[in-house]
CSV table of C-alpha atoms in Angstrom, one decimal:
chain,number,residue,atom,x,y,z
A,1,UNK,CA,-44.4,7.7,-6.3
A,2,UNK,CA,-47.4,6.2,-8.0
A,3,UNK,CA,-49.4,4.7,-6.2
A,4,UNK,CA,-48.6,0.7,-5.8
A,5,UNK,CA,-51.2,-1.1,-8.0
A,6,UNK,CA,-51.8,-4.6,-8.7
A,7,UNK,CA,-52.4,-3.9,-12.0
A,8,UNK,CA,-50.6,-6.1,-14.9
A,9,UNK,CA,-47.3,-4.9,-16.5
A,10,UNK,CA,-45.0,-5.7,-19.5
A,11,UNK,CA,-41.4,-5.2,-20.7
A,12,UNK,CA,-38.8,-6.6,-23.1
A,13,UNK,CA,-36.2,-7.3,-20.2
A,14,UNK,CA,-33.2,-7.8,-22.7
A,15,UNK,CA,-33.4,-4.7,-23.8
A,16,UNK,CA,-33.1,-3.0,-27.2
A,17,UNK,CA,-30.2,-4.7,-29.2
A,18,UNK,CA,-30.2,-7.6,-31.3
A,19,UNK,CA,-29.7,-10.9,-29.5
A,20,UNK,CA,-30.6,-14.7,-29.9
A,21,UNK,CA,-33.1,-14.3,-27.1
A,22,UNK,CA,-35.4,-11.5,-25.6
A,23,UNK,CA,-37.0,-12.0,-22.9
A,24,UNK,CA,-40.7,-10.2,-22.6
A,25,UNK,CA,-41.3,-10.1,-18.4
A,26,UNK,CA,-45.1,-9.9,-17.8
A,27,UNK,CA,-45.7,-9.4,-13.9
A,28,UNK,CA,-48.6,-8.5,-11.5
A,29,UNK,CA,-52.3,-10.2,-10.8
A,30,UNK,CA,-53.2,-10.6,-13.6
A,31,UNK,CA,-50.3,-11.6,-15.6
A,32,UNK,CA,-51.0,-15.4,-16.4
A,33,UNK,CA,-54.4,-14.7,-18.3
A,34,UNK,CA,-52.6,-11.6,-20.1
A,35,UNK,CA,-50.1,-13.9,-21.5
A,36,UNK,CA,-52.5,-16.6,-21.6
A,37,UNK,CA,-54.4,-14.4,-24.1
A,38,UNK,CA,-51.8,-14.0,-26.7
A,39,UNK,CA,-50.1,-17.8,-26.6
A,40,UNK,CA,-51.7,-20.9,-27.9
A,41,UNK,CA,-49.7,-24.9,-27.8
A,42,UNK,CA,-47.2,-25.9,-30.6
A,43,UNK,CA,-50.9,-27.0,-32.2
A,44,UNK,CA,-53.1,-24.5,-31.9
A,45,UNK,CA,-55.1,-24.7,-28.8
A,46,UNK,CA,-55.3,-22.0,-26.1
A,47,UNK,CA,-52.7,-22.7,-23.9
A,48,UNK,CA,-53.5,-22.8,-20.1
A,49,UNK,CA,-51.4,-20.8,-17.4
A,50,UNK,CA,-53.5,-19.9,-14.8
A,51,UNK,CA,-53.3,-23.7,-13.3
A,52,UNK,CA,-49.8,-24.4,-14.5
A,53,UNK,CA,-46.9,-25.2,-12.6
A,54,UNK,CA,-44.8,-23.0,-11.6
A,55,UNK,CA,-40.9,-22.1,-12.8
A,56,UNK,CA,-41.9,-24.7,-15.4
A,57,UNK,CA,-40.6,-23.9,-19.4
A,58,UNK,CA,-43.6,-25.0,-22.0
A,59,UNK,CA,-42.9,-24.6,-25.6
A,60,UNK,CA,-45.5,-22.3,-26.8
A,61,UNK,CA,-46.6,-20.0,-30.3
A,62,UNK,CA,-47.1,-16.1,-29.4
A,63,UNK,CA,-49.8,-14.9,-31.3
A,64,UNK,CA,-51.7,-11.2,-32.2
A,65,UNK,CA,-54.9,-11.5,-29.4
A,66,UNK,CA,-57.5,-9.7,-32.0
A,67,UNK,CA,-56.6,-12.3,-34.9
A,68,UNK,CA,-54.9,-15.3,-33.5
A,69,UNK,CA,-51.8,-14.9,-36.4
A,70,UNK,CA,-48.6,-16.4,-35.1
A,71,UNK,CA,-45.6,-14.4,-34.5
A,72,UNK,CA,-43.5,-16.2,-33.0
A,73,UNK,CA,-42.1,-19.7,-31.5
A,74,UNK,CA,-41.2,-19.1,-28.0
A,75,UNK,CA,-40.7,-20.7,-24.9
A,76,UNK,CA,-42.8,-19.4,-21.8
A,77,UNK,CA,-42.3,-19.6,-17.9
A,78,UNK,CA,-44.9,-19.3,-15.5
A,79,UNK,CA,-43.9,-17.7,-11.9
A,80,UNK,CA,-46.4,-17.6,-9.1
A,81,UNK,CA,-46.8,-15.3,-6.4
A,82,UNK,CA,-44.4,-15.2,-4.4
A,83,UNK,CA,-41.6,-17.0,-6.3
A,84,UNK,CA,-40.7,-14.4,-8.4
A,85,UNK,CA,-38.4,-11.4,-9.1
A,86,UNK,CA,-41.3,-8.7,-8.1
A,87,UNK,CA,-43.1,-11.0,-6.2
A,88,UNK,CA,-46.3,-11.3,-7.9
A,89,UNK,CA,-47.3,-13.6,-10.6
A,90,UNK,CA,-45.0,-13.1,-13.4
A,91,UNK,CA,-44.7,-14.9,-16.9
A,92,UNK,CA,-41.6,-14.6,-19.1
A,93,UNK,CA,-41.5,-15.5,-22.8
A,94,UNK,CA,-38.7,-16.0,-24.4
A,95,UNK,CA,-38.9,-15.6,-27.9
A,96,UNK,CA,-36.2,-14.9,-30.9
A,97,UNK,CA,-34.3,-11.7,-30.8
A,98,UNK,CA,-34.5,-8.6,-32.7
A,99,UNK,CA,-36.5,-5.2,-32.5
A,100,UNK,CA,-39.5,-6.5,-35.0
A,101,UNK,CA,-40.5,-9.6,-32.7
A,102,UNK,CA,-39.4,-8.1,-29.5
A,103,UNK,CA,-42.0,-5.2,-30.7
A,104,UNK,CA,-44.6,-6.9,-32.2
A,105,UNK,CA,-44.5,-9.5,-28.8
A,106,UNK,CA,-44.8,-6.5,-26.8
A,107,UNK,CA,-47.6,-5.2,-28.4
A,108,UNK,CA,-49.5,-8.1,-28.6
A,109,UNK,CA,-49.1,-8.3,-24.7
A,110,UNK,CA,-50.1,-4.7,-23.8
A,111,UNK,CA,-53.2,-5.7,-26.6
A,112,UNK,CA,-54.3,-8.1,-24.4
A,113,UNK,CA,-54.3,-6.2,-20.8
A,114,UNK,CA,-50.9,-5.2,-19.9
A,115,UNK,CA,-49.2,-2.0,-19.3
A,116,UNK,CA,-45.7,-0.8,-20.8
A,117,UNK,CA,-44.0,-1.1,-16.9
A,118,UNK,CA,-42.0,2.0,-15.8
A,119,UNK,CA,-37.9,2.7,-15.6
A,120,UNK,CA,-37.2,-0.1,-12.7
A,121,UNK,CA,-40.6,-1.0,-11.6
A,122,UNK,CA,-40.4,-4.6,-11.8
A,123,UNK,CA,-37.2,-3.6,-8.9
A,124,UNK,CA,-39.9,-1.6,-7.6
A,125,UNK,CA,-42.4,-3.7,-7.2
A,126,UNK,CA,-39.6,-6.5,-5.6
A,127,UNK,CA,-39.4,-3.6,-3.2
A,128,UNK,CA,-42.6,-3.6,-2.3
A,129,UNK,CA,-43.6,-6.7,-2.2
A,130,UNK,CA,-40.7,-7.2,0.4
A,131,UNK,CA,-38.2,-9.5,-2.0
A,132,UNK,CA,-35.7,-6.7,-1.7
A,133,UNK,CA,-34.9,-4.2,0.8
A,134,UNK,CA,-33.8,-0.6,-0.4
A,135,UNK,CA,-30.2,-0.9,-0.4
A,136,UNK,CA,-30.1,-4.5,-2.1
A,137,UNK,CA,-33.0,-3.0,-4.7
A,138,UNK,CA,-30.2,0.4,-5.9
A,139,UNK,CA,-27.6,-3.0,-5.8
A,140,UNK,CA,-29.7,-4.5,-8.9
A,141,UNK,CA,-28.9,-0.9,-10.7
A,142,UNK,CA,-25.6,-1.2,-9.9
A,143,UNK,CA,-24.7,-4.8,-10.5
A,144,UNK,CA,-26.7,-3.5,-14.1
A,145,UNK,CA,-24.6,-0.2,-14.7
A,146,UNK,CA,-21.0,-2.0,-13.6
A,147,UNK,CA,-17.5,-1.0,-15.4
A,148,UNK,CA,-15.6,-2.8,-13.7
A,149,UNK,CA,-14.3,-6.6,-11.5
A,150,UNK,CA,-14.5,-4.4,-8.3
A,151,UNK,CA,-17.9,-2.0,-8.8
A,152,UNK,CA,-20.0,-5.8,-9.9
A,153,UNK,CA,-18.3,-6.9,-6.7
A,154,UNK,CA,-19.4,-4.2,-4.4
A,155,UNK,CA,-22.6,-4.2,-5.9
A,156,UNK,CA,-23.4,-8.3,-5.1
A,157,UNK,CA,-22.1,-8.2,-1.9
A,158,UNK,CA,-24.9,-5.7,-0.9
A,159,UNK,CA,-27.6,-7.2,-3.3
A,160,UNK,CA,-26.4,-10.2,-0.9
A,161,UNK,CA,-28.0,-8.1,1.9
A,162,UNK,CA,-24.0,-7.4,4.1
A,163,UNK,CA,-24.5,-3.7,3.7
A,164,UNK,CA,-28.3,-4.0,5.1
A,165,UNK,CA,-26.9,-6.4,7.6
A,166,UNK,CA,-24.6,-4.5,9.7
A,167,UNK,CA,-27.6,-2.0,9.0
A,168,UNK,CA,-30.3,-3.8,10.7
A,169,UNK,CA,-28.3,-5.2,13.5
A,170,UNK,CA,-27.2,-1.6,14.5
A,171,UNK,CA,-30.6,-0.7,14.5
A,172,UNK,CA,-31.9,-3.7,16.4
A,173,UNK,CA,-29.2,-2.7,18.8
A,174,UNK,CA,-30.4,0.9,19.0
A,175,UNK,CA,-34.0,-0.1,19.7
A,176,UNK,CA,-33.0,-2.2,22.7
A,177,UNK,CA,-31.2,0.6,24.1
A,178,UNK,CA,-33.8,3.4,23.3
A,179,UNK,CA,-36.7,1.0,25.4
A,180,UNK,CA,-33.8,0.6,28.2
A,181,UNK,CA,-33.4,4.8,28.3
A,182,UNK,CA,-37.5,5.3,28.0
A,183,UNK,CA,-38.1,2.4,30.6
A,184,UNK,CA,-36.7,4.9,33.5
A,185,UNK,CA,-38.2,8.5,32.1
A,186,UNK,CA,-40.6,6.6,33.9
A,187,UNK,CA,-39.4,7.3,36.8
A,188,UNK,CA,-38.0,10.7,36.0
A,189,UNK,CA,-37.1,11.0,40.2
A,190,UNK,CA,-34.4,8.4,40.3
A,191,UNK,CA,-30.9,8.6,38.8
A,192,UNK,CA,-29.7,6.6,36.4
A,193,UNK,CA,-28.2,3.4,37.7
A,194,UNK,CA,-24.2,3.3,36.6
A,195,UNK,CA,-24.6,-0.3,35.3
A,196,UNK,CA,-27.7,1.0,33.3
A,197,UNK,CA,-26.1,4.1,31.8
A,198,UNK,CA,-22.4,2.2,31.0
A,199,UNK,CA,-24.4,-0.2,28.9
A,200,UNK,CA,-26.2,2.1,27.2
A,201,UNK,CA,-22.9,4.2,26.6
A,202,UNK,CA,-21.5,1.1,25.4
A,203,UNK,CA,-23.8,0.3,23.4
A,204,UNK,CA,-24.3,3.7,21.6
A,205,UNK,CA,-20.2,3.5,21.1
A,206,UNK,CA,-20.1,0.2,19.3
A,207,UNK,CA,-22.7,0.9,17.2
A,208,UNK,CA,-21.8,4.0,16.0
A,209,UNK,CA,-18.1,2.8,15.4
A,210,UNK,CA,-19.5,0.1,13.1
A,211,UNK,CA,-21.2,2.8,11.3
A,212,UNK,CA,-18.1,5.1,11.3
A,213,UNK,CA,-16.1,2.5,9.5
A,214,UNK,CA,-18.8,1.9,7.1
A,215,UNK,CA,-19.0,5.5,6.0
A,216,UNK,CA,-15.2,5.6,5.9
A,217,UNK,CA,-15.5,3.0,2.9
A,218,UNK,CA,-16.7,5.4,0.6
A,219,UNK,CA,-13.9,7.2,-0.4
A,220,UNK,CA,-12.8,4.0,-1.9
A,221,UNK,CA,-16.3,3.0,-3.0
A,222,UNK,CA,-17.0,6.3,-4.9
A,223,UNK,CA,-14.2,5.6,-7.0
A,224,UNK,CA,-15.0,1.2,-7.3
A,225,UNK,CA,-18.7,2.4,-8.8
A,226,UNK,CA,-18.0,5.5,-10.9
A,227,UNK,CA,-14.4,4.9,-11.6
A,228,UNK,CA,-11.2,6.6,-11.6
A,229,UNK,CA,-10.4,10.1,-12.7
A,230,UNK,CA,-6.9,9.6,-13.5
A,231,UNK,CA,-5.3,13.2,-15.2
A,232,UNK,CA,-1.9,13.5,-16.5
A,233,UNK,CA,-0.1,16.9,-16.2
A,234,UNK,CA,3.2,17.8,-17.9
A,235,UNK,CA,4.6,20.9,-19.4
A,236,UNK,CA,4.4,20.8,-23.1
A,237,UNK,CA,5.9,18.2,-25.7
A,238,UNK,CA,6.9,16.0,-21.9
A,239,UNK,CA,4.8,13.0,-24.1
A,240,UNK,CA,1.1,12.9,-22.3
A,241,UNK,CA,-0.3,12.4,-25.7
A,242,UNK,CA,2.3,9.2,-26.4
A,243,UNK,CA,1.9,8.4,-22.8
A,244,UNK,CA,-2.3,8.0,-23.5
A,245,UNK,CA,-1.6,6.2,-26.4
A,246,UNK,CA,0.4,3.7,-25.0
A,247,UNK,CA,-1.2,3.0,-22.1
A,248,UNK,CA,-4.8,2.8,-24.0
A,249,UNK,CA,-2.7,0.4,-26.5
A,250,UNK,CA,-4.2,2.3,-29.5
A,251,UNK,CA,-3.6,6.1,-31.8
A,252,UNK,CA,-6.2,7.9,-29.9
A,253,UNK,CA,-4.4,11.5,-29.0
A,254,UNK,CA,-2.6,13.4,-32.1
A,255,UNK,CA,1.2,13.0,-31.8
A,256,UNK,CA,3.7,15.7,-33.0
A,257,UNK,CA,7.3,17.2,-31.9
A,258,UNK,CA,6.0,20.3,-31.8
A,259,UNK,CA,5.3,22.4,-28.3
A,260,UNK,CA,1.6,22.8,-27.5
A,261,UNK,CA,-0.4,20.7,-30.4
A,262,UNK,CA,-2.6,19.4,-27.8
A,263,UNK,CA,-5.4,22.3,-27.1
A,264,UNK,CA,-7.9,20.5,-25.3
A,265,UNK,CA,-8.4,17.4,-23.0
A,266,UNK,CA,-9.2,14.0,-24.0
A,267,UNK,CA,-10.5,11.4,-21.7
A,268,UNK,CA,-11.0,7.8,-22.4
A,269,UNK,CA,-11.7,4.3,-20.3
A,270,UNK,CA,-9.1,2.3,-19.5
A,271,UNK,CA,-8.9,-1.0,-17.4
A,272,UNK,CA,-6.1,-1.0,-14.3
A,273,UNK,CA,-6.5,-3.6,-12.4
A,274,UNK,CA,-9.9,-4.2,-11.5
A,275,UNK,CA,-10.9,-0.5,-11.5
A,276,UNK,CA,-12.2,1.1,-14.0
A,277,UNK,CA,-10.2,4.4,-15.0
A,278,UNK,CA,-11.1,7.8,-17.1
A,279,UNK,CA,-8.0,8.4,-17.9
A,280,UNK,CA,-7.6,12.3,-19.0
A,281,UNK,CA,-4.7,13.7,-21.3
A,282,UNK,CA,-4.0,17.5,-20.8
A,283,UNK,CA,-2.8,20.4,-22.7
A,284,UNK,CA,0.2,21.3,-21.8
A,285,UNK,CA,0.3,23.5,-18.3
A,286,UNK,CA,2.1,27.0,-19.3
A,287,UNK,CA,2.2,31.3,-19.9
A,288,UNK,CA,-0.3,30.5,-23.0
A,289,UNK,CA,0.3,32.9,-26.3
A,290,UNK,CA,-3.0,32.3,-28.0
A,291,UNK,CA,-6.4,32.7,-26.7
A,292,UNK,CA,-7.3,29.1,-27.8
A,293,UNK,CA,-4.1,27.5,-26.1
A,294,UNK,CA,-4.7,29.6,-22.9
A,295,UNK,CA,-8.6,28.2,-23.3
A,296,UNK,CA,-6.9,24.5,-23.6
A,297,UNK,CA,-4.7,25.1,-20.7
A,298,UNK,CA,-7.3,26.6,-18.4
A,299,UNK,CA,-9.6,23.4,-19.1
A,300,UNK,CA,-6.5,21.3,-17.8
A,301,UNK,CA,-6.1,23.4,-14.6
A,302,UNK,CA,-10.0,22.3,-14.2
A,303,UNK,CA,-9.3,18.5,-14.8
A,304,UNK,CA,-6.5,18.8,-12.8
A,305,UNK,CA,-8.6,19.8,-9.4
A,306,UNK,CA,-11.4,17.9,-10.0
A,307,UNK,CA,-8.4,14.2,-10.4
A,308,UNK,CA,-8.6,11.7,-8.4
A,309,UNK,CA,-5.2,10.4,-9.2
A,310,UNK,CA,-2.3,12.6,-11.0
A,311,UNK,CA,0.0,11.4,-13.5
A,312,UNK,CA,2.9,13.9,-13.3
A,313,UNK,CA,4.6,13.6,-16.8
A,314,UNK,CA,8.3,15.3,-16.9
A,315,UNK,CA,10.8,15.3,-19.9
A,316,UNK,CA,13.7,12.5,-18.7
A,317,UNK,CA,15.9,13.3,-21.8
A,318,UNK,CA,16.3,16.9,-20.8
A,319,UNK,CA,17.3,18.9,-17.2
A,320,UNK,CA,14.0,19.5,-15.1
A,321,UNK,CA,13.0,23.5,-15.2
A,322,UNK,CA,11.8,26.2,-13.4
A,323,UNK,CA,8.1,25.2,-15.4
A,324,UNK,CA,8.1,22.0,-14.5
A,325,UNK,CA,8.7,23.0,-10.8
A,326,UNK,CA,6.2,25.3,-10.8
A,327,UNK,CA,3.9,23.0,-12.1
A,328,UNK,CA,4.4,20.6,-9.3
A,329,UNK,CA,3.5,23.3,-7.1
A,330,UNK,CA,-0.1,24.3,-9.1
A,331,UNK,CA,-0.7,20.1,-8.4
A,332,UNK,CA,-3.3,20.0,-6.0
A,333,UNK,CA,-2.9,17.2,-3.1
A,334,UNK,CA,-4.0,14.0,-4.6
A,335,UNK,CA,-2.3,10.6,-5.2
A,336,UNK,CA,0.2,11.1,-6.9
A,337,UNK,CA,2.7,9.1,-9.9
A,338,UNK,CA,5.9,10.4,-11.0
A,339,UNK,CA,6.0,9.8,-14.8
A,340,UNK,CA,10.2,10.5,-16.4
A,341,UNK,CA,9.2,9.6,-20.2
A,342,UNK,CA,11.5,9.7,-23.5
A,343,UNK,CA,13.9,6.9,-21.2
A,344,UNK,CA,14.5,5.3,-24.9
A,345,UNK,CA,17.0,8.8,-24.8
A,346,UNK,CA,20.3,9.4,-23.1
A,347,UNK,CA,19.4,10.5,-19.6
A,348,UNK,CA,19.3,14.4,-18.3
A,349,UNK,CA,18.9,13.2,-15.1
A,350,UNK,CA,18.3,10.2,-12.6
A,351,UNK,CA,16.0,11.9,-9.5
A,352,UNK,CA,14.5,14.9,-9.0
A,353,UNK,CA,15.1,17.7,-7.4
A,354,UNK,CA,14.2,18.9,-3.7
A,355,UNK,CA,11.6,20.8,-5.0
A,356,UNK,CA,9.6,17.7,-6.0
A,357,UNK,CA,9.3,16.4,-2.4
A,358,UNK,CA,11.3,12.8,-2.6
A,359,UNK,CA,8.6,12.1,-5.7
A,360,UNK,CA,9.7,8.6,-7.1
A,361,UNK,CA,10.2,8.8,-11.1
A,362,UNK,CA,8.8,5.9,-13.2
A,363,UNK,CA,11.3,5.5,-16.2
A,364,UNK,CA,8.8,4.9,-19.4
A,365,UNK,CA,9.5,5.3,-23.3
A,366,UNK,CA,6.2,5.5,-24.0
A,367,UNK,CA,7.4,5.4,-28.0
A,368,UNK,CA,8.4,2.0,-27.2
A,369,UNK,CA,6.0,0.9,-24.9
A,370,UNK,CA,8.4,0.7,-22.2
A,371,UNK,CA,7.3,0.9,-18.1
A,372,UNK,CA,3.3,0.6,-18.9
A,373,UNK,CA,3.2,-2.0,-16.6
A,374,UNK,CA,5.1,-0.2,-13.7
A,375,UNK,CA,2.6,2.8,-14.2
A,376,UNK,CA,-0.3,1.0,-14.0
A,377,UNK,CA,0.4,-0.4,-11.0
A,378,UNK,CA,1.4,2.9,-9.2
A,379,UNK,CA,-2.0,4.1,-10.7
A,380,UNK,CA,-3.6,0.9,-8.7
A,381,UNK,CA,-2.0,1.5,-5.3
A,382,UNK,CA,-2.8,5.2,-5.2
A,383,UNK,CA,-6.0,4.4,-5.1
A,384,UNK,CA,-7.3,5.4,-1.8
A,385,UNK,CA,-7.1,1.8,0.0
A,386,UNK,CA,-10.0,0.7,2.5
A,387,UNK,CA,-8.8,0.6,5.9
A,388,UNK,CA,-12.2,-0.1,7.6
A,389,UNK,CA,-12.2,-3.2,9.5
A,390,UNK,CA,-15.4,-4.4,7.0
A,391,UNK,CA,-14.3,-7.3,5.9
A,392,UNK,CA,-13.9,-5.5,2.3
A,393,UNK,CA,-17.5,-4.2,2.0
A,394,UNK,CA,-17.6,-1.0,0.3
A,395,UNK,CA,-20.0,1.5,1.0
A,396,UNK,CA,-20.9,3.0,-2.6
A,397,UNK,CA,-24.3,5.0,-2.8
A,398,UNK,CA,-23.7,8.8,-1.8
A,399,UNK,CA,-27.4,7.9,-0.2
A,400,UNK,CA,-26.1,5.1,2.1
A,401,UNK,CA,-22.5,7.2,2.9
A,402,UNK,CA,-25.2,10.1,3.9
A,403,UNK,CA,-27.7,8.0,6.5
A,404,UNK,CA,-24.7,6.3,8.1
A,405,UNK,CA,-23.0,9.7,8.4
A,406,UNK,CA,-26.9,11.2,9.8
A,407,UNK,CA,-27.1,8.3,12.2
A,408,UNK,CA,-23.8,7.8,13.5
A,409,UNK,CA,-24.4,12.0,14.4
A,410,UNK,CA,-27.0,11.3,16.1
A,411,UNK,CA,-24.9,8.9,17.9
A,412,UNK,CA,-22.4,10.9,19.1
A,413,UNK,CA,-24.6,13.6,20.4
A,414,UNK,CA,-26.5,11.0,22.4
A,415,UNK,CA,-23.3,10.4,24.2
A,416,UNK,CA,-22.1,13.6,24.8
A,417,UNK,CA,-25.6,14.0,26.6
A,418,UNK,CA,-25.0,11.0,28.3
A,419,UNK,CA,-21.8,11.7,29.6
A,420,UNK,CA,-22.8,15.7,30.1
A,421,UNK,CA,-25.8,15.8,31.6
A,422,UNK,CA,-28.0,12.9,31.6
A,423,UNK,CA,-31.2,14.2,30.4
A,424,UNK,CA,-33.2,11.0,29.0
A,425,UNK,CA,-35.3,12.4,27.2
A,426,UNK,CA,-32.5,13.8,24.8
A,427,UNK,CA,-30.9,10.8,24.9
A,428,UNK,CA,-34.0,9.2,23.6
A,429,UNK,CA,-34.5,11.6,21.3
A,430,UNK,CA,-31.0,10.9,19.4
A,431,UNK,CA,-31.5,7.6,19.5
A,432,UNK,CA,-34.8,8.0,17.6
A,433,UNK,CA,-33.5,9.7,15.4
A,434,UNK,CA,-30.3,7.6,14.9
A,435,UNK,CA,-32.5,4.6,14.0
A,436,UNK,CA,-34.6,6.8,12.0
A,437,UNK,CA,-31.9,7.2,9.4
A,438,UNK,CA,-30.6,3.6,9.3
A,439,UNK,CA,-35.0,3.6,8.6
A,440,UNK,CA,-34.7,5.2,5.3
A,441,UNK,CA,-31.4,4.1,4.7
A,442,UNK,CA,-32.9,0.2,3.8
A,443,UNK,CA,-36.4,1.3,3.4
A,444,UNK,CA,-37.9,0.7,6.3
A,445,UNK,CA,-39.8,3.8,6.6
A,446,UNK,CA,-41.3,6.3,5.0
A,447,UNK,CA,-38.8,7.6,2.0
A,448,UNK,CA,-41.4,8.0,-1.2
A,449,UNK,CA,-39.7,11.5,-2.2
A,450,UNK,CA,-36.8,9.4,-2.8
A,451,UNK,CA,-38.2,6.5,-4.0
A,452,UNK,CA,-38.8,7.6,-7.9
A,453,UNK,CA,-35.4,9.5,-7.9
A,454,UNK,CA,-33.9,6.0,-7.4
A,455,UNK,CA,-36.3,3.5,-9.3
A,456,UNK,CA,-35.9,5.8,-12.2
A,457,UNK,CA,-32.3,5.4,-12.9
A,458,UNK,CA,-33.4,1.8,-14.0
A,459,UNK,CA,-33.9,0.7,-17.5
A,460,UNK,CA,-37.2,-0.4,-18.4
A,461,UNK,CA,-38.0,-3.9,-17.9
A,462,UNK,CA,-35.8,-4.2,-14.6
């Protein structure tokens, strides 16, 4: 990570798309002086920002610093440190939207002494200035990238500090326990009193239980953050492509009565309940003839292995056969939804054979869009539930999950050492490792090696 210096950075915070308003953010020790150099009052006089009231909007004219020629009429909001997003002196310049105006505004500020901000640098400075911890900083990027209500809610709760509160509470308890252990290290000739041993053991168990409960939410949290991969599988000509089109509400896949016309998989996003789903239509899995179809079947098998939820589609108008049963046997252990398609035709069967292990099939007519709400509800119900006692708080980030697991593992070793041998030096060392893992999680220890990777995911201007 580049060394933190209090130079003045600038970027367009509203992105490059066309809009009514574009916001230019300027931050750093010299933010007010730099902005002042490119701003004039509506009457054309110099605009005083250094002594201006914080968080009070003012009308101004944005000008080129080298000749004073006008660029735009703008709204200016100075924000004095530490009462700003980054914790530094900040000035926001609200100009008219559009790529040309935004570019001219940014170039004017850069020519007046600003520097182009790196991706995520405003949030990085907010972290370095103590406005956010590392978990909260990562939540900012997650909120921007959220593609569903569930993902947005998970990120918002993390930004509010709920995960950090659990982590820091556990950390404080571990520091107290470690102090208790090390106090007894000064008297190695004395055995650890039973009451103290019980207090340490109980404290370790309570913190570990909290960390394990949080870590267990990652199975669902990952799907909330990244989306749920739902794969449609079935033999050729059972109507998988028709079902894809029906669920999407548009003709995305080509449909033909000829079997085997889907030669490759298709993936399309779909909102199911509060989740974002990546719906995948696959080539019918069978013993393929030509090389192109065989390659399509191989890709279908690969998508099937990567699925979070599998929708097994069969033809309700024809008798189930060995191909259906063989395909069912190839489905990996995943949450499974059964669909008996073509319910608008005379039914050849009602219940699946014993080979399907009692799988319930939903009656659907993809061509008539019948039974689709039931399919969507079944997909949502198949998504792993959060059964941990965390009041709905989800761990959505792999880095957080790994940190929680490392800390819990150190606490498990500490508990075993305490029970087995009572070697307090080793118990203290494991408690130190557990604390260090939690410190890394919220960014309280030396984590420079991960900061670049975290903030490089952000957009410029945030």
